[in-house]
Amino acid sequence: MSNPYFRFKRFTIWHDKCAMKVGTDGTLLGAWVDVSSCRTVLDIGTGTGLVALMIAQRGSYAVIDAVETDADTCRQATENVSVSPFAQQIHIHHASFQEFVNTVRHPYDLIVSNPPYFVKSLKCPESKRNIARHNDELSLAVLLAKSRRILAPKGRIALILPFLHQEEACRHAAQNNLHCVRQMHVIPVEGAQPKRLLIEFSPQPHLPIQTDTLILEHINHRRTEAYKTLVKDFYLD
Protein backbone atom coordinates (compact mmCIF):
# COMPACT_ATOMS: atom_id res chain seq x y z
CA MET A 1 0.00 0.00 0.00
CA SER A 2 1.34 3.45 -0.90
CA ASN A 3 2.12 6.01 1.78
CA PRO A 4 -1.06 7.99 2.66
CA TYR A 5 0.87 11.27 2.84
CA PHE A 6 3.79 13.09 1.22
CA ARG A 7 5.90 15.38 3.38
CA PHE A 8 7.35 18.56 1.92
CA LYS A 9 9.66 21.00 3.71
CA ARG A 10 6.93 23.34 4.97
CA PHE A 11 3.71 21.34 4.68
CA THR A 12 2.41 17.78 4.41
CA ILE A 13 -0.01 16.51 1.78
CA TRP A 14 -2.38 13.70 2.75
CA HIS A 15 -3.80 12.02 -0.36
CA ASP A 16 -5.42 8.79 0.85
CA LYS A 17 -8.91 10.13 0.04
CA CYS A 18 -7.92 11.48 -3.39
CA ALA A 19 -8.17 9.64 -6.69
CA MET A 20 -4.95 11.25 -7.92
CA LYS A 21 -1.97 11.19 -5.57
CA VAL A 22 0.90 13.63 -5.22
CA GLY A 23 2.97 13.39 -8.40
CA THR A 24 5.74 15.02 -10.35
CA ASP A 25 3.39 17.01 -12.62
CA GLY A 26 1.83 19.08 -9.86
CA THR A 27 5.18 19.66 -8.18
CA LEU A 28 6.73 20.86 -11.43
CA LEU A 29 3.88 23.31 -12.06
CA GLY A 30 3.97 24.69 -8.51
CA ALA A 31 7.73 25.19 -8.62
CA TRP A 32 7.94 26.56 -12.19
CA VAL A 33 5.04 28.99 -12.47
CA ASP A 34 5.89 32.69 -12.26
CA VAL A 35 4.26 34.07 -9.09
CA SER A 36 5.82 37.53 -9.20
CA SER A 37 3.33 40.40 -8.73
CA CYS A 38 0.45 37.95 -8.19
CA ARG A 39 -2.07 39.05 -5.58
CA THR A 40 -4.99 36.89 -6.76
CA VAL A 41 -4.55 33.28 -7.87
CA LEU A 42 -6.97 30.55 -9.00
CA ASP A 43 -6.05 26.85 -8.94
CA ILE A 44 -8.44 24.84 -11.13
CA GLY A 45 -8.88 21.21 -10.08
CA THR A 46 -6.75 21.61 -6.96
CA GLY A 47 -6.90 17.93 -5.97
CA THR A 48 -4.88 17.56 -2.77
CA GLY A 49 -4.19 21.31 -2.68
CA LEU A 50 -0.54 20.77 -3.61
CA VAL A 51 -0.12 23.48 -6.26
CA ALA A 52 -2.07 26.02 -4.19
CA LEU A 53 0.16 25.36 -1.18
CA MET A 54 3.33 25.62 -3.26
CA ILE A 55 2.21 28.95 -4.69
CA ALA A 56 1.31 30.20 -1.21
CA GLN A 57 4.79 29.28 -0.01
CA ARG A 58 6.40 31.10 -2.95
CA GLY A 59 4.10 34.16 -3.03
CA SER A 60 3.56 35.27 0.55
CA TYR A 61 0.98 37.94 -0.30
CA ALA A 62 -1.11 35.94 -2.76
CA VAL A 63 -4.74 35.14 -1.97
CA ILE A 64 -5.57 31.81 -3.59
CA ASP A 65 -8.90 30.31 -4.57
CA ALA A 66 -8.71 26.57 -5.22
CA VAL A 67 -11.58 24.76 -6.94
CA GLU A 68 -12.28 21.02 -6.72
CA THR A 69 -15.33 19.13 -8.01
CA ASP A 70 -14.99 15.88 -6.03
CA ALA A 71 -16.38 16.07 -2.48
CA ASP A 72 -13.92 13.69 -0.79
CA THR A 73 -10.95 15.27 -2.51
CA CYS A 74 -12.22 18.73 -1.61
CA ARG A 75 -12.44 17.76 2.07
CA GLN A 76 -8.91 16.40 2.03
CA ALA A 77 -7.57 19.53 0.34
CA THR A 78 -9.33 21.60 3.01
CA GLU A 79 -7.70 19.50 5.73
CA ASN A 80 -4.26 19.80 4.12
CA VAL A 81 -4.57 23.57 3.90
CA SER A 82 -6.00 23.97 7.41
CA VAL A 83 -2.94 22.42 9.10
CA SER A 84 -0.43 24.25 6.89
CA PRO A 85 1.25 27.62 7.60
CA PHE A 86 -0.78 29.09 4.71
CA ALA A 87 -4.34 28.44 5.90
CA GLN A 88 -5.27 32.13 5.84
CA GLN A 89 -4.25 32.56 2.22
CA ILE A 90 -6.04 29.63 0.56
CA HIS A 91 -9.79 29.18 0.13
CA ILE A 92 -11.03 25.79 -1.07
CA HIS A 93 -14.28 25.75 -3.09
CA HIS A 94 -16.33 22.61 -3.73
CA ALA A 95 -17.62 23.27 -7.25
CA SER A 96 -16.94 22.54 -10.87
CA PHE A 97 -14.88 25.19 -12.63
CA GLN A 98 -17.86 25.92 -14.88
CA GLU A 99 -20.00 26.66 -11.82
CA PHE A 100 -17.30 28.62 -10.06
CA VAL A 101 -16.70 30.98 -13.00
CA ASN A 102 -20.25 32.32 -12.65
CA THR A 103 -19.55 33.38 -9.05
CA VAL A 104 -16.28 35.25 -9.69
CA ARG A 105 -16.37 38.93 -8.76
CA HIS A 106 -12.76 39.91 -9.46
CA PRO A 107 -10.14 39.05 -12.10
CA TYR A 108 -7.18 36.81 -11.33
CA ASP A 109 -3.53 37.71 -11.82
CA LEU A 110 -2.66 34.04 -12.21
CA ILE A 111 -4.70 30.95 -13.11
CA VAL A 112 -3.03 27.56 -12.83
CA SER A 113 -4.17 24.03 -13.57
CA ASN A 114 -2.82 20.52 -13.75
CA PRO A 115 -5.84 19.54 -15.85
CA PRO A 116 -7.31 16.19 -16.88
CA TYR A 117 -5.82 15.35 -20.25
CA PHE A 118 -6.49 11.74 -21.22
CA VAL A 119 -8.61 12.15 -24.33
CA LYS A 120 -10.54 9.16 -25.78
CA SER A 121 -8.27 6.75 -23.91
CA LEU A 122 -9.06 3.52 -22.09
CA LYS A 123 -10.63 4.32 -18.73
CA CYS A 124 -9.98 2.62 -15.43
CA PRO A 125 -12.87 1.11 -13.42
CA GLU A 126 -12.78 3.76 -10.67
CA SER A 127 -15.08 6.66 -11.61
CA LYS A 128 -13.36 9.28 -9.43
CA ARG A 129 -9.99 8.46 -10.96
CA ASN A 130 -11.56 8.70 -14.41
CA ILE A 131 -12.81 12.21 -13.67
CA ALA A 132 -9.41 13.24 -12.33
CA ARG A 133 -7.52 11.82 -15.33
CA HIS A 134 -9.86 12.39 -18.30
CA ASN A 135 -11.16 15.60 -19.83
CA ASP A 136 -14.83 14.59 -20.10
CA GLU A 137 -15.70 17.01 -17.28
CA LEU A 138 -13.45 19.88 -18.40
CA SER A 139 -11.91 20.05 -21.85
CA LEU A 140 -8.85 22.13 -22.61
CA ALA A 141 -10.93 24.35 -24.90
CA VAL A 142 -13.44 25.12 -22.14
CA LEU A 143 -10.73 25.59 -19.52
CA LEU A 144 -8.93 28.23 -21.61
CA ALA A 145 -12.09 30.01 -22.80
CA LYS A 146 -13.57 30.39 -19.32
CA SER A 147 -10.21 31.23 -17.75
CA ARG A 148 -9.82 34.06 -20.26
CA ARG A 149 -13.10 35.58 -19.03
CA ILE A 150 -11.82 35.98 -15.47
CA LEU A 151 -8.17 36.79 -16.22
CA ALA A 152 -6.74 40.21 -15.38
CA PRO A 153 -5.53 42.27 -18.39
CA LYS A 154 -1.90 41.52 -17.49
CA GLY A 155 -2.66 38.11 -16.00
CA ARG A 156 -1.27 34.70 -16.93
CA ILE A 157 -2.60 31.16 -17.32
CA ALA A 158 -0.11 28.37 -16.56
CA LEU A 159 -0.68 24.68 -17.31
CA ILE A 160 1.17 21.39 -17.36
CA LEU A 161 0.16 19.11 -20.24
CA PRO A 162 1.37 16.13 -22.22
CA PHE A 163 3.91 17.47 -24.71
CA LEU A 164 1.85 16.14 -27.63
CA HIS A 165 -0.93 18.60 -26.68
CA GLN A 166 1.24 21.64 -27.36
CA GLU A 167 -0.31 22.47 -30.73
CA GLU A 168 -3.86 21.97 -29.45
CA ALA A 169 -3.25 24.19 -26.43
CA CYS A 170 -1.78 26.99 -28.54
CA ARG A 171 -4.68 26.75 -30.99
CA HIS A 172 -7.32 27.08 -28.28
CA ALA A 173 -5.33 29.88 -26.66
CA ALA A 174 -5.16 31.83 -29.93
CA GLN A 175 -8.93 31.51 -30.32
CA ASN A 176 -9.22 33.38 -27.01
CA ASN A 177 -6.62 36.04 -27.81
CA LEU A 178 -4.04 34.44 -25.56
CA HIS A 179 -0.37 34.20 -26.46
CA CYS A 180 2.28 31.74 -25.35
CA VAL A 181 4.89 33.77 -23.47
CA ARG A 182 6.86 31.05 -21.70
CA GLN A 183 7.27 27.30 -21.92
CA MET A 184 9.41 24.45 -20.67
CA HIS A 185 9.85 21.06 -22.36
CA VAL A 186 10.13 18.37 -19.69
CA ILE A 187 12.21 15.27 -20.53
CA PRO A 188 11.85 12.39 -18.04
CA VAL A 189 15.33 10.93 -18.56
CA GLU A 190 18.31 12.12 -20.59
CA GLY A 191 18.19 10.92 -24.17
CA ALA A 192 14.38 10.65 -24.23
CA GLN A 193 11.86 12.90 -25.97
CA PRO A 194 9.87 15.55 -24.07
CA LYS A 195 6.92 14.05 -22.21
CA ARG A 196 5.41 17.07 -20.45
CA LEU A 197 4.93 20.70 -21.37
CA LEU A 198 4.83 23.55 -18.88
CA ILE A 199 3.25 26.48 -20.68
CA GLU A 200 2.17 29.99 -19.79
CA PHE A 201 -0.30 32.16 -21.73
CA SER A 202 -1.04 35.86 -21.47
CA PRO A 203 -3.33 38.36 -23.23
CA GLN A 204 -0.18 40.37 -23.88
CA PRO A 205 2.23 38.89 -26.44
CA HIS A 206 5.88 38.57 -25.50
CA LEU A 207 8.51 38.09 -28.18
CA PRO A 208 10.71 36.17 -28.21
CA ILE A 209 8.91 33.42 -26.33
CA GLN A 210 10.99 32.09 -23.44
CA THR A 211 11.58 28.37 -24.09
CA ASP A 212 13.59 26.12 -21.78
CA THR A 213 14.21 22.38 -21.45
CA LEU A 214 14.33 20.44 -18.20
CA ILE A 215 15.68 16.90 -17.89
CA LEU A 216 14.45 15.22 -14.70
CA GLU A 217 16.82 12.26 -14.40
CA HIS A 218 20.13 10.97 -15.65
CA ILE A 219 20.25 7.48 -17.18
CA ASN A 220 21.15 6.09 -13.73
CA HIS A 221 17.85 7.60 -12.42
CA ARG A 222 19.55 10.21 -10.28
CA ARG A 223 17.88 13.63 -10.35
CA THR A 224 19.62 16.23 -12.47
CA GLU A 225 21.01 19.35 -10.82
CA ALA A 226 18.51 21.48 -12.76
CA TYR A 227 15.58 19.47 -11.40
CA LYS A 228 16.96 19.54 -7.84
CA THR A 229 17.41 23.31 -8.09
CA LEU A 230 13.84 23.81 -9.29
CA VAL A 231 12.27 21.89 -6.38
CA LYS A 232 14.86 22.59 -3.67
CA ASP A 233 12.49 24.73 -1.60
CA PHE A 234 9.94 21.91 -1.41
CA TYR A 235 11.44 18.42 -1.47
CA LEU A 236 13.09 17.08 1.65
CA ASP A 237 16.75 16.18 1.14
PDB file of C-alpha atoms in Angstrom:
ATOM      1  CA  MET A   1       0.000   0.000   0.000  1.00  0.00           C
ATOM      2  CA  SER A   2       1.341   3.453  -0.900  1.00  0.00           C
ATOM      3  CA  ASN A   3       2.124   6.007   1.783  1.00  0.00           C
ATOM      4  CA  PRO A   4      -1.064   7.986   2.663  1.00  0.00           C
ATOM      5  CA  TYR A   5       0.865  11.268   2.845  1.00  0.00           C
ATOM      6  CA  PHE A   6       3.786  13.093   1.218  1.00  0.00           C
ATOM      7  CA  ARG A   7       5.899  15.377   3.378  1.00  0.00           C
ATOM      8  CA  PHE A   8       7.352  18.562   1.924  1.00  0.00           C
ATOM      9  CA  LYS A   9       9.656  20.997   3.714  1.00  0.00           C
ATOM     10  CA  ARG A  10       6.927  23.341   4.968  1.00  0.00           C
ATOM     11  CA  PHE A  11       3.710  21.339   4.678  1.00  0.00           C
ATOM     12  CA  THR A  12       2.406  17.785   4.412  1.00  0.00           C
ATOM     13  CA  ILE A  13      -0.012  16.507   1.780  1.00  0.00           C
ATOM     14  CA  TRP A  14      -2.380  13.700   2.747  1.00  0.00           C
ATOM     15  CA  HIS A  15      -3.796  12.016  -0.362  1.00  0.00           C
ATOM     16  CA  ASP A  16      -5.420   8.793   0.846  1.00  0.00           C
ATOM     17  CA  LYS A  17      -8.913  10.133   0.036  1.00  0.00           C
ATOM     18  CA  CYS A  18      -7.925  11.478  -3.385  1.00  0.00           C
ATOM     19  CA  ALA A  19      -8.166   9.637  -6.694  1.00  0.00           C
ATOM     20  CA  MET A  20      -4.953  11.252  -7.915  1.00  0.00           C
ATOM     21  CA  LYS A  21      -1.974  11.193  -5.571  1.00  0.00           C
ATOM     22  CA  VAL A  22       0.903  13.626  -5.224  1.00  0.00           C
ATOM     23  CA  GLY A  23       2.973  13.390  -8.398  1.00  0.00           C
ATOM     24  CA  THR A  24       5.742  15.025 -10.348  1.00  0.00           C
ATOM     25  CA  ASP A  25       3.391  17.010 -12.624  1.00  0.00           C
ATOM     26  CA  GLY A  26       1.832  19.083  -9.857  1.00  0.00           C
ATOM     27  CA  THR A  27       5.175  19.660  -8.178  1.00  0.00           C
ATOM     28  CA  LEU A  28       6.727  20.863 -11.428  1.00  0.00           C
ATOM     29  CA  LEU A  29       3.880  23.305 -12.055  1.00  0.00           C
ATOM     30  CA  GLY A  30       3.968  24.685  -8.512  1.00  0.00           C
ATOM     31  CA  ALA A  31       7.730  25.189  -8.621  1.00  0.00           C
ATOM     32  CA  TRP A  32       7.943  26.563 -12.194  1.00  0.00           C
ATOM     33  CA  VAL A  33       5.042  28.994 -12.467  1.00  0.00           C
ATOM     34  CA  ASP A  34       5.891  32.695 -12.263  1.00  0.00           C
ATOM     35  CA  VAL A  35       4.259  34.066  -9.087  1.00  0.00           C
ATOM     36  CA  SER A  36       5.822  37.529  -9.195  1.00  0.00           C
ATOM     37  CA  SER A  37       3.331  40.396  -8.729  1.00  0.00           C
ATOM     38  CA  CYS A  38       0.451  37.955  -8.191  1.00  0.00           C
ATOM     39  CA  ARG A  39      -2.071  39.047  -5.583  1.00  0.00           C
ATOM     40  CA  THR A  40      -4.992  36.893  -6.756  1.00  0.00           C
ATOM     41  CA  VAL A  41      -4.548  33.275  -7.874  1.00  0.00           C
ATOM     42  CA  LEU A  42      -6.965  30.551  -8.995  1.00  0.00           C
ATOM     43  CA  ASP A  43      -6.048  26.845  -8.939  1.00  0.00           C
ATOM     44  CA  ILE A  44      -8.439  24.837 -11.133  1.00  0.00           C
ATOM     45  CA  GLY A  45      -8.875  21.214 -10.078  1.00  0.00           C
ATOM     46  CA  THR A  46      -6.748  21.613  -6.962  1.00  0.00           C
ATOM     47  CA  GLY A  47      -6.904  17.930  -5.974  1.00  0.00           C
ATOM     48  CA  THR A  48      -4.882  17.562  -2.770  1.00  0.00           C
ATOM     49  CA  GLY A  49      -4.191  21.311  -2.682  1.00  0.00           C
ATOM     50  CA  LEU A  50      -0.540  20.771  -3.606  1.00  0.00           C
ATOM     51  CA  VAL A  51      -0.125  23.480  -6.256  1.00  0.00           C
ATOM     52  CA  ALA A  52      -2.073  26.021  -4.190  1.00  0.00           C
ATOM     53  CA  LEU A  53       0.164  25.358  -1.179  1.00  0.00           C
ATOM     54  CA  MET A  54       3.331  25.619  -3.258  1.00  0.00           C
ATOM     55  CA  ILE A  55       2.213  28.951  -4.689  1.00  0.00           C
ATOM     56  CA  ALA A  56       1.310  30.197  -1.211  1.00  0.00           C
ATOM     57  CA  GLN A  57       4.792  29.278  -0.011  1.00  0.00           C
ATOM     58  CA  ARG A  58       6.395  31.100  -2.946  1.00  0.00           C
ATOM     59  CA  GLY A  59       4.095  34.163  -3.028  1.00  0.00           C
ATOM     60  CA  SER A  60       3.564  35.274   0.555  1.00  0.00           C
ATOM     61  CA  TYR A  61       0.976  37.945  -0.301  1.00  0.00           C
ATOM     62  CA  ALA A  62      -1.114  35.940  -2.758  1.00  0.00           C
ATOM     63  CA  VAL A  63      -4.742  35.137  -1.971  1.00  0.00           C
ATOM     64  CA  ILE A  64      -5.567  31.810  -3.592  1.00  0.00           C
ATOM     65  CA  ASP A  65      -8.904  30.310  -4.573  1.00  0.00           C
ATOM     66  CA  ALA A  66      -8.709  26.567  -5.217  1.00  0.00           C
ATOM     67  CA  VAL A  67     -11.581  24.757  -6.941  1.00  0.00           C
ATOM     68  CA  GLU A  68     -12.277  21.019  -6.724  1.00  0.00           C
ATOM     69  CA  THR A  69     -15.327  19.126  -8.013  1.00  0.00           C
ATOM     70  CA  ASP A  70     -14.987  15.878  -6.033  1.00  0.00           C
ATOM     71  CA  ALA A  71     -16.385  16.068  -2.476  1.00  0.00           C
ATOM     72  CA  ASP A  72     -13.919  13.686  -0.787  1.00  0.00           C
ATOM     73  CA  THR A  73     -10.945  15.271  -2.512  1.00  0.00           C
ATOM     74  CA  CYS A  74     -12.217  18.729  -1.606  1.00  0.00           C
ATOM     75  CA  ARG A  75     -12.440  17.757   2.066  1.00  0.00           C
ATOM     76  CA  GLN A  76      -8.907  16.401   2.031  1.00  0.00           C
ATOM     77  CA  ALA A  77      -7.570  19.528   0.336  1.00  0.00           C
ATOM     78  CA  THR A  78      -9.331  21.601   3.005  1.00  0.00           C
ATOM     79  CA  GLU A  79      -7.698  19.503   5.733  1.00  0.00           C
ATOM     80  CA  ASN A  80      -4.257  19.801   4.116  1.00  0.00           C
ATOM     81  CA  VAL A  81      -4.575  23.572   3.900  1.00  0.00           C
ATOM     82  CA  SER A  82      -5.997  23.971   7.414  1.00  0.00           C
ATOM     83  CA  VAL A  83      -2.937  22.424   9.095  1.00  0.00           C
ATOM     84  CA  SER A  84      -0.435  24.253   6.888  1.00  0.00           C
ATOM     85  CA  PRO A  85       1.248  27.618   7.600  1.00  0.00           C
ATOM     86  CA  PHE A  86      -0.779  29.089   4.713  1.00  0.00           C
ATOM     87  CA  ALA A  87      -4.338  28.437   5.897  1.00  0.00           C
ATOM     88  CA  GLN A  88      -5.274  32.127   5.839  1.00  0.00           C
ATOM     89  CA  GLN A  89      -4.255  32.557   2.215  1.00  0.00           C
ATOM     90  CA  ILE A  90      -6.037  29.629   0.559  1.00  0.00           C
ATOM     91  CA  HIS A  91      -9.792  29.182   0.129  1.00  0.00           C
ATOM     92  CA  ILE A  92     -11.029  25.788  -1.074  1.00  0.00           C
ATOM     93  CA  HIS A  93     -14.281  25.748  -3.091  1.00  0.00           C
ATOM     94  CA  HIS A  94     -16.329  22.610  -3.733  1.00  0.00           C
ATOM     95  CA  ALA A  95     -17.622  23.270  -7.255  1.00  0.00           C
ATOM     96  CA  SER A  96     -16.938  22.542 -10.872  1.00  0.00           C
ATOM     97  CA  PHE A  97     -14.884  25.191 -12.628  1.00  0.00           C
ATOM     98  CA  GLN A  98     -17.858  25.920 -14.880  1.00  0.00           C
ATOM     99  CA  GLU A  99     -20.005  26.658 -11.816  1.00  0.00           C
ATOM    100  CA  PHE A 100     -17.302  28.620 -10.060  1.00  0.00           C
ATOM    101  CA  VAL A 101     -16.703  30.975 -13.003  1.00  0.00           C
ATOM    102  CA  ASN A 102     -20.248  32.317 -12.645  1.00  0.00           C
ATOM    103  CA  THR A 103     -19.546  33.383  -9.047  1.00  0.00           C
ATOM    104  CA  VAL A 104     -16.276  35.248  -9.693  1.00  0.00           C
ATOM    105  CA  ARG A 105     -16.368  38.928  -8.757  1.00  0.00           C
ATOM    106  CA  HIS A 106     -12.763  39.914  -9.460  1.00  0.00           C
ATOM    107  CA  PRO A 107     -10.141  39.052 -12.099  1.00  0.00           C
ATOM    108  CA  TYR A 108      -7.181  36.810 -11.333  1.00  0.00           C
ATOM    109  CA  ASP A 109      -3.534  37.713 -11.817  1.00  0.00           C
ATOM    110  CA  LEU A 110      -2.656  34.036 -12.206  1.00  0.00           C
ATOM    111  CA  ILE A 111      -4.704  30.952 -13.110  1.00  0.00           C
ATOM    112  CA  VAL A 112      -3.026  27.558 -12.825  1.00  0.00           C
ATOM    113  CA  SER A 113      -4.169  24.031 -13.574  1.00  0.00           C
ATOM    114  CA  ASN A 114      -2.817  20.520 -13.754  1.00  0.00           C
ATOM    115  CA  PRO A 115      -5.838  19.538 -15.853  1.00  0.00           C
ATOM    116  CA  PRO A 116      -7.311  16.188 -16.881  1.00  0.00           C
ATOM    117  CA  TYR A 117      -5.815  15.350 -20.245  1.00  0.00           C
ATOM    118  CA  PHE A 118      -6.487  11.735 -21.217  1.00  0.00           C
ATOM    119  CA  VAL A 119      -8.614  12.151 -24.334  1.00  0.00           C
ATOM    120  CA  LYS A 120     -10.542   9.157 -25.777  1.00  0.00           C
ATOM    121  CA  SER A 121      -8.275   6.746 -23.912  1.00  0.00           C
ATOM    122  CA  LEU A 122      -9.055   3.519 -22.094  1.00  0.00           C
ATOM    123  CA  LYS A 123     -10.625   4.321 -18.732  1.00  0.00           C
ATOM    124  CA  CYS A 124      -9.985   2.617 -15.426  1.00  0.00           C
ATOM    125  CA  PRO A 125     -12.871   1.113 -13.418  1.00  0.00           C
ATOM    126  CA  GLU A 126     -12.778   3.762 -10.671  1.00  0.00           C
ATOM    127  CA  SER A 127     -15.084   6.660 -11.614  1.00  0.00           C
ATOM    128  CA  LYS A 128     -13.357   9.282  -9.429  1.00  0.00           C
ATOM    129  CA  ARG A 129      -9.990   8.456 -10.962  1.00  0.00           C
ATOM    130  CA  ASN A 130     -11.564   8.699 -14.413  1.00  0.00           C
ATOM    131  CA  ILE A 131     -12.809  12.214 -13.669  1.00  0.00           C
ATOM    132  CA  ALA A 132      -9.408  13.235 -12.329  1.00  0.00           C
ATOM    133  CA  ARG A 133      -7.522  11.822 -15.333  1.00  0.00           C
ATOM    134  CA  HIS A 134      -9.859  12.392 -18.302  1.00  0.00           C
ATOM    135  CA  ASN A 135     -11.156  15.603 -19.827  1.00  0.00           C
ATOM    136  CA  ASP A 136     -14.833  14.585 -20.102  1.00  0.00           C
ATOM    137  CA  GLU A 137     -15.703  17.007 -17.285  1.00  0.00           C
ATOM    138  CA  LEU A 138     -13.454  19.885 -18.396  1.00  0.00           C
ATOM    139  CA  SER A 139     -11.909  20.050 -21.852  1.00  0.00           C
ATOM    140  CA  LEU A 140      -8.845  22.126 -22.608  1.00  0.00           C
ATOM    141  CA  ALA A 141     -10.932  24.349 -24.901  1.00  0.00           C
ATOM    142  CA  VAL A 142     -13.437  25.123 -22.136  1.00  0.00           C
ATOM    143  CA  LEU A 143     -10.727  25.590 -19.518  1.00  0.00           C
ATOM    144  CA  LEU A 144      -8.933  28.230 -21.608  1.00  0.00           C
ATOM    145  CA  ALA A 145     -12.087  30.008 -22.796  1.00  0.00           C
ATOM    146  CA  LYS A 146     -13.571  30.392 -19.324  1.00  0.00           C
ATOM    147  CA  SER A 147     -10.210  31.229 -17.753  1.00  0.00           C
ATOM    148  CA  ARG A 148      -9.819  34.062 -20.258  1.00  0.00           C
ATOM    149  CA  ARG A 149     -13.102  35.579 -19.034  1.00  0.00           C
ATOM    150  CA  ILE A 150     -11.821  35.976 -15.469  1.00  0.00           C
ATOM    151  CA  LEU A 151      -8.168  36.789 -16.216  1.00  0.00           C
ATOM    152  CA  ALA A 152      -6.744  40.210 -15.382  1.00  0.00           C
ATOM    153  CA  PRO A 153      -5.531  42.272 -18.387  1.00  0.00           C
ATOM    154  CA  LYS A 154      -1.905  41.519 -17.489  1.00  0.00           C
ATOM    155  CA  GLY A 155      -2.655  38.107 -16.000  1.00  0.00           C
ATOM    156  CA  ARG A 156      -1.266  34.701 -16.932  1.00  0.00           C
ATOM    157  CA  ILE A 157      -2.597  31.162 -17.324  1.00  0.00           C
ATOM    158  CA  ALA A 158      -0.106  28.372 -16.559  1.00  0.00           C
ATOM    159  CA  LEU A 159      -0.683  24.683 -17.314  1.00  0.00           C
ATOM    160  CA  ILE A 160       1.169  21.385 -17.356  1.00  0.00           C
ATOM    161  CA  LEU A 161       0.160  19.107 -20.243  1.00  0.00           C
ATOM    162  CA  PRO A 162       1.370  16.134 -22.224  1.00  0.00           C
ATOM    163  CA  PHE A 163       3.908  17.469 -24.711  1.00  0.00           C
ATOM    164  CA  LEU A 164       1.855  16.140 -27.627  1.00  0.00           C
ATOM    165  CA  HIS A 165      -0.933  18.601 -26.685  1.00  0.00           C
ATOM    166  CA  GLN A 166       1.242  21.637 -27.358  1.00  0.00           C
ATOM    167  CA  GLU A 167      -0.308  22.469 -30.733  1.00  0.00           C
ATOM    168  CA  GLU A 168      -3.858  21.970 -29.450  1.00  0.00           C
ATOM    169  CA  ALA A 169      -3.252  24.191 -26.430  1.00  0.00           C
ATOM    170  CA  CYS A 170      -1.780  26.989 -28.536  1.00  0.00           C
ATOM    171  CA  ARG A 171      -4.676  26.754 -30.992  1.00  0.00           C
ATOM    172  CA  HIS A 172      -7.320  27.079 -28.279  1.00  0.00           C
ATOM    173  CA  ALA A 173      -5.332  29.875 -26.665  1.00  0.00           C
ATOM    174  CA  ALA A 174      -5.159  31.830 -29.927  1.00  0.00           C
ATOM    175  CA  GLN A 175      -8.931  31.514 -30.319  1.00  0.00           C
ATOM    176  CA  ASN A 176      -9.221  33.382 -27.013  1.00  0.00           C
ATOM    177  CA  ASN A 177      -6.618  36.038 -27.813  1.00  0.00           C
ATOM    178  CA  LEU A 178      -4.043  34.438 -25.562  1.00  0.00           C
ATOM    179  CA  HIS A 179      -0.375  34.204 -26.457  1.00  0.00           C
ATOM    180  CA  CYS A 180       2.277  31.741 -25.353  1.00  0.00           C
ATOM    181  CA  VAL A 181       4.889  33.768 -23.474  1.00  0.00           C
ATOM    182  CA  ARG A 182       6.860  31.052 -21.702  1.00  0.00           C
ATOM    183  CA  GLN A 183       7.268  27.299 -21.918  1.00  0.00           C
ATOM    184  CA  MET A 184       9.407  24.449 -20.674  1.00  0.00           C
ATOM    185  CA  HIS A 185       9.853  21.065 -22.356  1.00  0.00           C
ATOM    186  CA  VAL A 186      10.128  18.370 -19.694  1.00  0.00           C
ATOM    187  CA  ILE A 187      12.210  15.274 -20.534  1.00  0.00           C
ATOM    188  CA  PRO A 188      11.853  12.394 -18.042  1.00  0.00           C
ATOM    189  CA  VAL A 189      15.330  10.927 -18.560  1.00  0.00           C
ATOM    190  CA  GLU A 190      18.315  12.123 -20.588  1.00  0.00           C
ATOM    191  CA  GLY A 191      18.191  10.915 -24.173  1.00  0.00           C
ATOM    192  CA  ALA A 192      14.376  10.651 -24.235  1.00  0.00           C
ATOM    193  CA  GLN A 193      11.856  12.898 -25.970  1.00  0.00           C
ATOM    194  CA  PRO A 194       9.873  15.550 -24.068  1.00  0.00           C
ATOM    195  CA  LYS A 195       6.918  14.051 -22.205  1.00  0.00           C
ATOM    196  CA  ARG A 196       5.412  17.066 -20.450  1.00  0.00           C
ATOM    197  CA  LEU A 197       4.925  20.702 -21.368  1.00  0.00           C
ATOM    198  CA  LEU A 198       4.834  23.555 -18.880  1.00  0.00           C
ATOM    199  CA  ILE A 199       3.255  26.482 -20.684  1.00  0.00           C
ATOM    200  CA  GLU A 200       2.174  29.987 -19.793  1.00  0.00           C
ATOM    201  CA  PHE A 201      -0.301  32.157 -21.728  1.00  0.00           C
ATOM    202  CA  SER A 202      -1.036  35.860 -21.473  1.00  0.00           C
ATOM    203  CA  PRO A 203      -3.334  38.356 -23.235  1.00  0.00           C
ATOM    204  CA  GLN A 204      -0.181  40.367 -23.881  1.00  0.00           C
ATOM    205  CA  PRO A 205       2.233  38.890 -26.437  1.00  0.00           C
ATOM    206  CA  HIS A 206       5.876  38.566 -25.497  1.00  0.00           C
ATOM    207  CA  LEU A 207       8.508  38.091 -28.178  1.00  0.00           C
ATOM    208  CA  PRO A 208      10.713  36.173 -28.210  1.00  0.00           C
ATOM    209  CA  ILE A 209       8.906  33.419 -26.330  1.00  0.00           C
ATOM    210  CA  GLN A 210      10.994  32.089 -23.442  1.00  0.00           C
ATOM    211  CA  THR A 211      11.585  28.374 -24.088  1.00  0.00           C
ATOM    212  CA  ASP A 212      13.589  26.117 -21.782  1.00  0.00           C
ATOM    213  CA  THR A 213      14.210  22.384 -21.454  1.00  0.00           C
ATOM    214  CA  LEU A 214      14.327  20.440 -18.199  1.00  0.00           C
ATOM    215  CA  ILE A 215      15.682  16.896 -17.886  1.00  0.00           C
ATOM    216  CA  LEU A 216      14.447  15.217 -14.702  1.00  0.00           C
ATOM    217  CA  GLU A 217      16.818  12.263 -14.399  1.00  0.00           C
ATOM    218  CA  HIS A 218      20.126  10.965 -15.648  1.00  0.00           C
ATOM    219  CA  ILE A 219      20.247   7.482 -17.177  1.00  0.00           C
ATOM    220  CA  ASN A 220      21.149   6.093 -13.734  1.00  0.00           C
ATOM    221  CA  HIS A 221      17.852   7.598 -12.419  1.00  0.00           C
ATOM    222  CA  ARG A 222      19.553  10.214 -10.277  1.00  0.00           C
ATOM    223  CA  ARG A 223      17.878  13.631 -10.346  1.00  0.00           C
ATOM    224  CA  THR A 224      19.619  16.228 -12.472  1.00  0.00           C
ATOM    225  CA  GLU A 225      21.012  19.347 -10.823  1.00  0.00           C
ATOM    226  CA  ALA A 226      18.506  21.483 -12.758  1.00  0.00           C
ATOM    227  CA  TYR A 227      15.583  19.472 -11.400  1.00  0.00           C
ATOM    228  CA  LYS A 228      16.957  19.543  -7.845  1.00  0.00           C
ATOM    229  CA  THR A 229      17.405  23.306  -8.086  1.00  0.00           C
ATOM    230  CA  LEU A 230      13.836  23.814  -9.294  1.00  0.00           C
ATOM    231  CA  VAL A 231      12.272  21.889  -6.385  1.00  0.00           C
ATOM    232  CA  LYS A 232      14.857  22.589  -3.672  1.00  0.00           C
ATOM    233  CA  ASP A 233      12.491  24.727  -1.601  1.00  0.00           C
ATOM    234  CA  PHE A 234       9.941  21.910  -1.410  1.00  0.00           C
ATOM    235  CA  TYR A 235      11.435  18.422  -1.474  1.00  0.00           C
ATOM    236  CA  LEU A 236      13.089  17.080   1.645  1.00  0.00           C
ATOM    237  CA  ASP A 237      16.747  16.184   1.142  1.00  0.00           C
TER     238      ASP A 237
END
